[in-house]
Coordinates of C-alpha atoms in Angstrom, one line a residue:
M29 CA 108.8 255.3 287.9
M30 CA 109.5 253.5 285.1
Q31 CA 113.1 252.5 284.2
A32 CA 114.4 252.9 281.0
R33 CA 115.2 249.6 279.5
Q34 CA 119.2 248.9 279.0
K35 CA 120.3 248.4 275.8
R36 CA 121.9 244.9 274.8
F37 CA 125.2 244.5 273.2
P38 CA 124.8 243.8 269.4
W39 CA 126.6 240.6 269.0
L40 CA 124.6 240.1 266.4
G41 CA 125.4 242.4 264.0
H42 CA 128.9 242.1 264.5
F43 CA 128.7 238.4 264.1
V44 CA 127.2 238.9 260.8
V45 CA 129.8 241.5 259.5
F46 CA 132.6 238.8 260.6
C47 CA 130.6 236.2 258.6
L48 CA 130.3 239.1 255.6
I49 CA 134.2 239.1 255.8
G50 CA 134.6 235.3 256.1
V51 CA 132.3 234.9 252.7
F52 CA 134.3 237.9 250.9
S53 CA 137.4 236.2 251.6
L54 CA 136.4 232.6 250.8
L55 CA 134.9 234.2 247.3
P56 CA 137.2 232.9 244.7
V57 CA 137.3 229.5 246.2
I58 CA 133.4 229.5 246.8
W59 CA 133.2 230.5 242.6
L60 CA 135.8 227.8 241.7
A61 CA 133.6 225.3 243.7
V62 CA 130.6 226.4 241.6
V63 CA 132.4 226.5 238.5
N64 CA 134.1 223.4 238.9
A65 CA 130.6 221.5 240.3
Q66 CA 129.1 222.4 236.7
N67 CA 131.7 221.9 234.2
P68 CA 132.3 218.0 234.0
G69 CA 135.8 217.9 232.0
A70 CA 138.7 219.5 233.1
Q71 CA 139.1 221.1 236.5
I72 CA 140.0 225.0 236.8
G73 CA 142.6 226.2 239.3
L74 CA 143.0 229.5 241.0
A75 CA 146.1 229.9 238.6
D76 CA 143.9 229.2 235.3
L77 CA 141.2 231.8 236.9
A78 CA 144.0 234.2 237.6
A79 CA 145.8 233.9 234.1
G80 CA 142.7 233.7 232.1
W81 CA 141.9 237.2 233.2
G82 CA 145.4 238.6 232.3
V83 CA 146.0 242.1 233.6
L84 CA 143.0 241.9 236.1
G85 CA 144.3 238.4 237.4
W86 CA 145.3 240.1 240.8
L87 CA 141.5 240.5 241.5
V88 CA 141.0 237.0 242.0
M89 CA 144.0 236.9 244.4
T90 CA 142.6 240.2 246.5
P91 CA 140.1 239.0 248.9
F92 CA 142.8 236.4 250.6
V93 CA 144.9 239.5 251.0
L94 CA 142.0 242.0 252.5
G95 CA 139.9 239.2 254.1
P96 CA 142.3 239.2 257.0
I97 CA 143.3 242.7 257.2
L98 CA 139.1 243.6 257.6
F99 CA 138.9 240.8 259.9
L100 CA 141.4 242.4 262.2
I101 CA 140.1 246.0 261.7
W102 CA 136.7 244.6 262.4
A103 CA 137.5 242.6 265.6
L104 CA 139.6 246.0 266.7
V105 CA 136.0 247.9 266.1
A106 CA 134.3 245.4 267.7
G107 CA 136.6 245.3 271.1
I108 CA 136.5 249.1 271.1
H109 CA 133.1 249.3 270.6
L110 CA 132.3 246.1 273.8
V111 CA 134.8 248.2 275.8
I112 CA 133.0 251.5 275.2
Y113 CA 129.6 249.5 276.2
L114 CA 130.8 248.2 279.5
R115 CA 132.4 251.7 280.5
R116 CA 128.7 252.8 279.9
L117 CA 127.1 250.0 281.9
K118 CA 129.3 250.5 284.9
G119 CA 128.9 254.4 284.9
Q120 CA 124.6 253.8 284.8
P121 CA 122.9 253.6 288.2
Q122 CA 121.3 250.4 289.2

């Protein structure tokens, strides 16, 4: 009789999501690095960028606030997923 192959825990998927959250959190910094590398004149700062956008300047700061919140939420999701996976693994006959 053939045994069903056991599914492995999707560490790679969770790692990819954590990396995407990190990139989203640092997007304004990455953007400033690219802009300042292409502009040989005066350096542009984060405050200059927010002021330049005027009313929408808060969008520049949003990733710094949402990133850690999303990271904590996804860490909670990954932890719950791992607990459920381990409980199912423990309940299966070997």
